[in-house]
Short mmCIF file of C-alpha atoms in Angstrom, two decimals:
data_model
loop_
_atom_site.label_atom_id
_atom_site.label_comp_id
_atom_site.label_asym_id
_atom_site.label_seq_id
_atom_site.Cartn_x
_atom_site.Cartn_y
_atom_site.Cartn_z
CA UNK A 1016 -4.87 74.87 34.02
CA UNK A 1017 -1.12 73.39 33.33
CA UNK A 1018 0.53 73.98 30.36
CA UNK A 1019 1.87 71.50 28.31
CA UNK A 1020 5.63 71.98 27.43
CA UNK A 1021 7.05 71.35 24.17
CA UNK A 1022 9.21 68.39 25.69
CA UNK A 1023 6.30 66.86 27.43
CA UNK A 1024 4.32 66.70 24.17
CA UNK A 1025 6.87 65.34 22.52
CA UNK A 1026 7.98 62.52 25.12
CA UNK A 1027 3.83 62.09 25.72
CA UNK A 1028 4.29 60.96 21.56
CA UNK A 1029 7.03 59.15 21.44
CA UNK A 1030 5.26 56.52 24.23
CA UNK A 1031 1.85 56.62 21.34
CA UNK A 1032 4.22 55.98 17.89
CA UNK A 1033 6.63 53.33 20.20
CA UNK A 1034 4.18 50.04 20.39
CA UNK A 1035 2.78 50.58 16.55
CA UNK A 1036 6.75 50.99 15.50
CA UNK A 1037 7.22 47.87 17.30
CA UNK A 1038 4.09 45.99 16.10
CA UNK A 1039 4.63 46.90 13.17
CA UNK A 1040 8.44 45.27 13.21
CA UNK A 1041 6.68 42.19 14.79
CA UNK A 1042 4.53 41.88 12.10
CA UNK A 1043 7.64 42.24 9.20
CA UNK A 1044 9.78 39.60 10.54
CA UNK A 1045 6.69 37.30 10.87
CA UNK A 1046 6.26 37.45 7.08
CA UNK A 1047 10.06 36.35 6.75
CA UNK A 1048 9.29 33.02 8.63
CA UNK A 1049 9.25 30.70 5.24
CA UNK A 1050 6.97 27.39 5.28
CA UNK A 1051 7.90 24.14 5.33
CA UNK A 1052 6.42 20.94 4.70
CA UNK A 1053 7.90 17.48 5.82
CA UNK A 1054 6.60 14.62 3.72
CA UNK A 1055 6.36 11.44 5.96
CA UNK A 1056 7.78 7.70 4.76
CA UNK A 1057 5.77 5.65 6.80
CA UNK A 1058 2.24 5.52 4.73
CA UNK A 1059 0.11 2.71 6.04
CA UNK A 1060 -1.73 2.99 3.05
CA UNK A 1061 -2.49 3.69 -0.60
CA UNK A 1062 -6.00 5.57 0.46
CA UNK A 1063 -3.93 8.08 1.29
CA UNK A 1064 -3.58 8.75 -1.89
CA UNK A 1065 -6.96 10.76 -2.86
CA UNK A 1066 -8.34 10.88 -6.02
CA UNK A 1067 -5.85 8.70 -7.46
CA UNK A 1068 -7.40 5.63 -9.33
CA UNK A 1069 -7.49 3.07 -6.55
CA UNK A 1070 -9.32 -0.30 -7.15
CA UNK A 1071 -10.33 -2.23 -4.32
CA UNK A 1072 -11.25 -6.00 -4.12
CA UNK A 1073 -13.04 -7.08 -1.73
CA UNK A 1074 -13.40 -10.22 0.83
CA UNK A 1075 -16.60 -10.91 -0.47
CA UNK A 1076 -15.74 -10.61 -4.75
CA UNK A 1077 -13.20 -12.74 -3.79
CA UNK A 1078 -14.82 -15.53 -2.55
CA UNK A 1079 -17.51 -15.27 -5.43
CA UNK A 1080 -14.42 -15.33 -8.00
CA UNK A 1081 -13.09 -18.69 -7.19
CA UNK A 1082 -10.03 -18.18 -7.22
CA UNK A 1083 -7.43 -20.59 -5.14
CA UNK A 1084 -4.24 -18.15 -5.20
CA UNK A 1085 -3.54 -14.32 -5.79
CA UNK A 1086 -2.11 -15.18 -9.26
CA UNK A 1087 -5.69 -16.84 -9.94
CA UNK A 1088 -7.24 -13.85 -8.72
CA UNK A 1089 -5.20 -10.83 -10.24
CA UNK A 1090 -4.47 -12.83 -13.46
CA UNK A 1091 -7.22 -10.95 -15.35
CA UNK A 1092 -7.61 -7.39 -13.64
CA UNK A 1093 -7.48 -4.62 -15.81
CA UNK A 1094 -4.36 -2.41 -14.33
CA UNK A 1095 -1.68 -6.01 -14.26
CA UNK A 1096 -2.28 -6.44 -17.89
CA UNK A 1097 -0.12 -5.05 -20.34
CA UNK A 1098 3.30 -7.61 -20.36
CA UNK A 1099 4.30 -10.99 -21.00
CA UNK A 1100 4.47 -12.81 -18.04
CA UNK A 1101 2.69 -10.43 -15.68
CA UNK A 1102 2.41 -13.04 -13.01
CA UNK A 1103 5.46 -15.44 -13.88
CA UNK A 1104 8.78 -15.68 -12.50
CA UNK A 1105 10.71 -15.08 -15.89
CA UNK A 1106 9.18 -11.30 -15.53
CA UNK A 1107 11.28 -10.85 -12.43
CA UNK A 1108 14.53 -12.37 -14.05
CA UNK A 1109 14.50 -15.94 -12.08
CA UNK A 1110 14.86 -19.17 -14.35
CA UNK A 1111 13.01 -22.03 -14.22
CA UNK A 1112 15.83 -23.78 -11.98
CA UNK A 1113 16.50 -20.58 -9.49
CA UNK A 1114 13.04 -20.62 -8.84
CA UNK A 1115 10.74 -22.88 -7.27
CA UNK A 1116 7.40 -23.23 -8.89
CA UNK A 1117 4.62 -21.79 -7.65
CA UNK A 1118 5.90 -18.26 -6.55
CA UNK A 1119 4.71 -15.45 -8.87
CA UNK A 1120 5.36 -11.62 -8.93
CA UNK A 1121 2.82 -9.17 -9.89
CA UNK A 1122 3.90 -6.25 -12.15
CA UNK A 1123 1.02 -3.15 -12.44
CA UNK A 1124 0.60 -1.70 -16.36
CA UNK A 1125 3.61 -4.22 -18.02
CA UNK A 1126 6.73 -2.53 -15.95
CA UNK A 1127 7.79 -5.32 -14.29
CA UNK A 1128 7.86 -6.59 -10.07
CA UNK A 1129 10.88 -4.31 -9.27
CA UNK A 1130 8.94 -1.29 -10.40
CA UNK A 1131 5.52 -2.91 -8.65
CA UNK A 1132 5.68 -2.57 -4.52
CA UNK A 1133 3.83 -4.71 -2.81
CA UNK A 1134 2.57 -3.87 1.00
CA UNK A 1135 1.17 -6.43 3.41
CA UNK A 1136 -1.39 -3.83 6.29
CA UNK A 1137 0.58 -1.09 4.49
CA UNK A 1138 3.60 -1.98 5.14
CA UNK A 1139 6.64 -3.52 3.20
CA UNK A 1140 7.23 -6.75 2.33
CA UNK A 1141 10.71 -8.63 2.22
CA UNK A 1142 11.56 -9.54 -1.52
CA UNK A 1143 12.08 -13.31 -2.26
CA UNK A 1144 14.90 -15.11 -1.57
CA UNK A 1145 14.73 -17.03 -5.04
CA UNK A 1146 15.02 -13.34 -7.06
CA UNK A 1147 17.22 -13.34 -9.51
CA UNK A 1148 19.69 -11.16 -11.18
CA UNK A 1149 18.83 -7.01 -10.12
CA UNK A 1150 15.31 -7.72 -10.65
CA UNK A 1151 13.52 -8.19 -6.47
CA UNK A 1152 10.05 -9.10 -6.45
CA UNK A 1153 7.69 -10.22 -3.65
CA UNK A 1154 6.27 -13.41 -4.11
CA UNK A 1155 2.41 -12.73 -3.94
CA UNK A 1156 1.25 -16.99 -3.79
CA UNK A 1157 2.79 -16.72 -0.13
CA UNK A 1158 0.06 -14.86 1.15
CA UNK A 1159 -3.04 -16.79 2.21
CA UNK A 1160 -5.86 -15.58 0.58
CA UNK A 1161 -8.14 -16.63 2.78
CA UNK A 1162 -6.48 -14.26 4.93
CA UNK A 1163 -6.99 -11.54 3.09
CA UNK A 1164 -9.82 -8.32 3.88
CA UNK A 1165 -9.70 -6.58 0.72
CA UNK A 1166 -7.00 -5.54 -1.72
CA UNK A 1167 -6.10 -2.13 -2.31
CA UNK A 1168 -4.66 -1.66 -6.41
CA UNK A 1169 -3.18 1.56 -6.86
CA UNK A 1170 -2.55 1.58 -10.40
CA UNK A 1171 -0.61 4.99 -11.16
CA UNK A 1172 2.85 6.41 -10.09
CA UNK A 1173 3.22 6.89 -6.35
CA UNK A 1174 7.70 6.76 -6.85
CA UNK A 1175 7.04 10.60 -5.09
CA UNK A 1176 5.65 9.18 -1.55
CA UNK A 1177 6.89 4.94 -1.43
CA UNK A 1178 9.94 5.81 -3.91
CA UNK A 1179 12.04 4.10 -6.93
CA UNK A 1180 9.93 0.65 -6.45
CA UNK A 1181 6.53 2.11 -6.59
CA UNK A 1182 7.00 3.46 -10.13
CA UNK A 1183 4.03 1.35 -12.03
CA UNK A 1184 1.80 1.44 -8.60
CA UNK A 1185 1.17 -0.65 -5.58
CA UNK A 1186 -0.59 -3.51 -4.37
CA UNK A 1187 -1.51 -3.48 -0.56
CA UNK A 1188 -2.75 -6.65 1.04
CA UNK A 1189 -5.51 -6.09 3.77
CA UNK A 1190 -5.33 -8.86 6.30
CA UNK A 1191 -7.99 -9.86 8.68
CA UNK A 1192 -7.68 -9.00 12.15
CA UNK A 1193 -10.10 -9.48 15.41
CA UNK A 1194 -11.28 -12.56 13.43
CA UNK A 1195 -13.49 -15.29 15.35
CA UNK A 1196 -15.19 -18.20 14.07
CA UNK A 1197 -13.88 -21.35 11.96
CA UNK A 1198 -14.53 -21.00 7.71
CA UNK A 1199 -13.81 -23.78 5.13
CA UNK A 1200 -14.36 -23.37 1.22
CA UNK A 1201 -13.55 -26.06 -0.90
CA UNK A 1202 -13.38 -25.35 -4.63
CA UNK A 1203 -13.13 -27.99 -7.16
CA UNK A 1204 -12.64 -27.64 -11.49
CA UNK A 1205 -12.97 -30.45 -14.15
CA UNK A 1206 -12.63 -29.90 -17.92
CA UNK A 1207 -14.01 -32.07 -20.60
CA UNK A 1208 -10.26 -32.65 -22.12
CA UNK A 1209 -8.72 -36.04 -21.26
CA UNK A 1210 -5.42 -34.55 -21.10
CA UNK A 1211 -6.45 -31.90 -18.20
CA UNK A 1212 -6.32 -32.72 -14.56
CA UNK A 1213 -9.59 -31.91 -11.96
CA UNK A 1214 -8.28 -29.26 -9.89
CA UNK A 1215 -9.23 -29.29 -5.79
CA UNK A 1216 -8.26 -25.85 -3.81
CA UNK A 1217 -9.45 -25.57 -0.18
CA UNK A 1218 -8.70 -22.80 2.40
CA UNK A 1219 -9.47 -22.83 6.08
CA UNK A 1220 -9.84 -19.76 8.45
CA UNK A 1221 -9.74 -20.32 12.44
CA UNK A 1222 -9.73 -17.12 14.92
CA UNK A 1223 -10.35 -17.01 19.04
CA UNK A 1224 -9.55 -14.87 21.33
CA UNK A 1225 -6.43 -15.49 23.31
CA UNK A 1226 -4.88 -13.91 26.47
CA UNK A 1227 -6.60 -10.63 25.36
CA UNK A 1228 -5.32 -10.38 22.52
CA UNK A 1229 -6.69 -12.46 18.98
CA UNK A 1230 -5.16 -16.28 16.99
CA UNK A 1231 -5.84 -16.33 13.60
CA UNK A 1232 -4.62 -19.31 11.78
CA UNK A 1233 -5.05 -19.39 7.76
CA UNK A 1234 -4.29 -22.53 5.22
CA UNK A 1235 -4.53 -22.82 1.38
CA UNK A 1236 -3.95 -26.69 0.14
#
């Protein structure tokens, strides 16, 4: 039987204790590798944002509501209350000859359009041209809404993901897409007064397949 020497034994343990030492290192400077997290700036949409108190209209409630503009329609929901002129020009800094009539600019919980973002499919929309003064606000009558899918009201702080403009919340304007078929809806309103005006809204909705790919045309008179 062959003797081990003391030099054998101790090269025979330096080859055991060599890969633990060096696992071991492997393992220390893995724990120095520090996290990070990149926070994205496209969002195509506010039900990204979780649990966050999102109110969404849809085609169907908006149809039933009767409404022949997204002023009409927003005028009286909950989360746009809360300021004078919610839905009017002056609220955005315009005067009545800057600004043609008809536009309007939504403004979530009273804070005003420029703190209000408004997203078209989830993404941005170009401010009016008519804005006045520092105060930029989207003018929500030039979308169709017989164009519109749903709406999507995110009525909270989201400044931390769609930044400085989306301080009071955001609206974000679902279009329809892949649409075929021809709609009409004619709306008409009276009152009893002799000093009011009958009021006649129609909107018209034509989509067809083209050149594989989809024509939608939308109108509001």
């Amino acid at each position: 039987m062959r003797k081990l020497t003391p030099l054998a034994l101790a090269i025979a343990g330096s080859l055991v204790v060599s890969p633990f030492s060096y696992a071991q290192e492997t393992a220390n400077e893995e724990q120095k590798v520090e996290r990070i997290e990149v926070t994205g700036s496209r969002i195509k949409g506010v039900d990204l944002e979780g649990t966050q108190p999102l109110v969404v209209i849809s085609a169907e409630q908006i149809k039933n509501s009767g409404a022949s503009s997204i002023y009409d329609l927003l005028k009286d929901l909950g989360q746009v209350r809360g300021g004078s002129g919610t839905f009017s020009t002056s609220e955005s800094g315009a005067t009545s000859t800057s600004t043609p009539a008809g536009q309007a600019a939504a403004s979530l919980r009273g804070l005003g359009p420029s703190s209000t973002l408004t997203l078209v499919n989830g993404r941005r929309v170009a401010a009016s041209s008519f804005a006045a003064g520092t105060q930029n606000f989207v003018d929500v009558n030039s979308i169709p809404l017989a164009a519109i899918e749903r709406i999507e009201v995110l009525a909270t702080g989201a400044s931390a993901i769609y930044g400085a403009d989306a301080v009071a919340g955001v609206i974000n304007y679902i279009l329809k897409t892949d649409y075929e078929g021809a709609e009409l809806n004619v709306s008409y309103g009276n009152s009893t007064a002799s000093s009011d005006d009958a009021k006649v809204n129609a909107n018209i909705v034509l989509g067809t397949e083209l050149a594989g790919g989809n024509l939608t045309i939308f109108a509001d008179v």
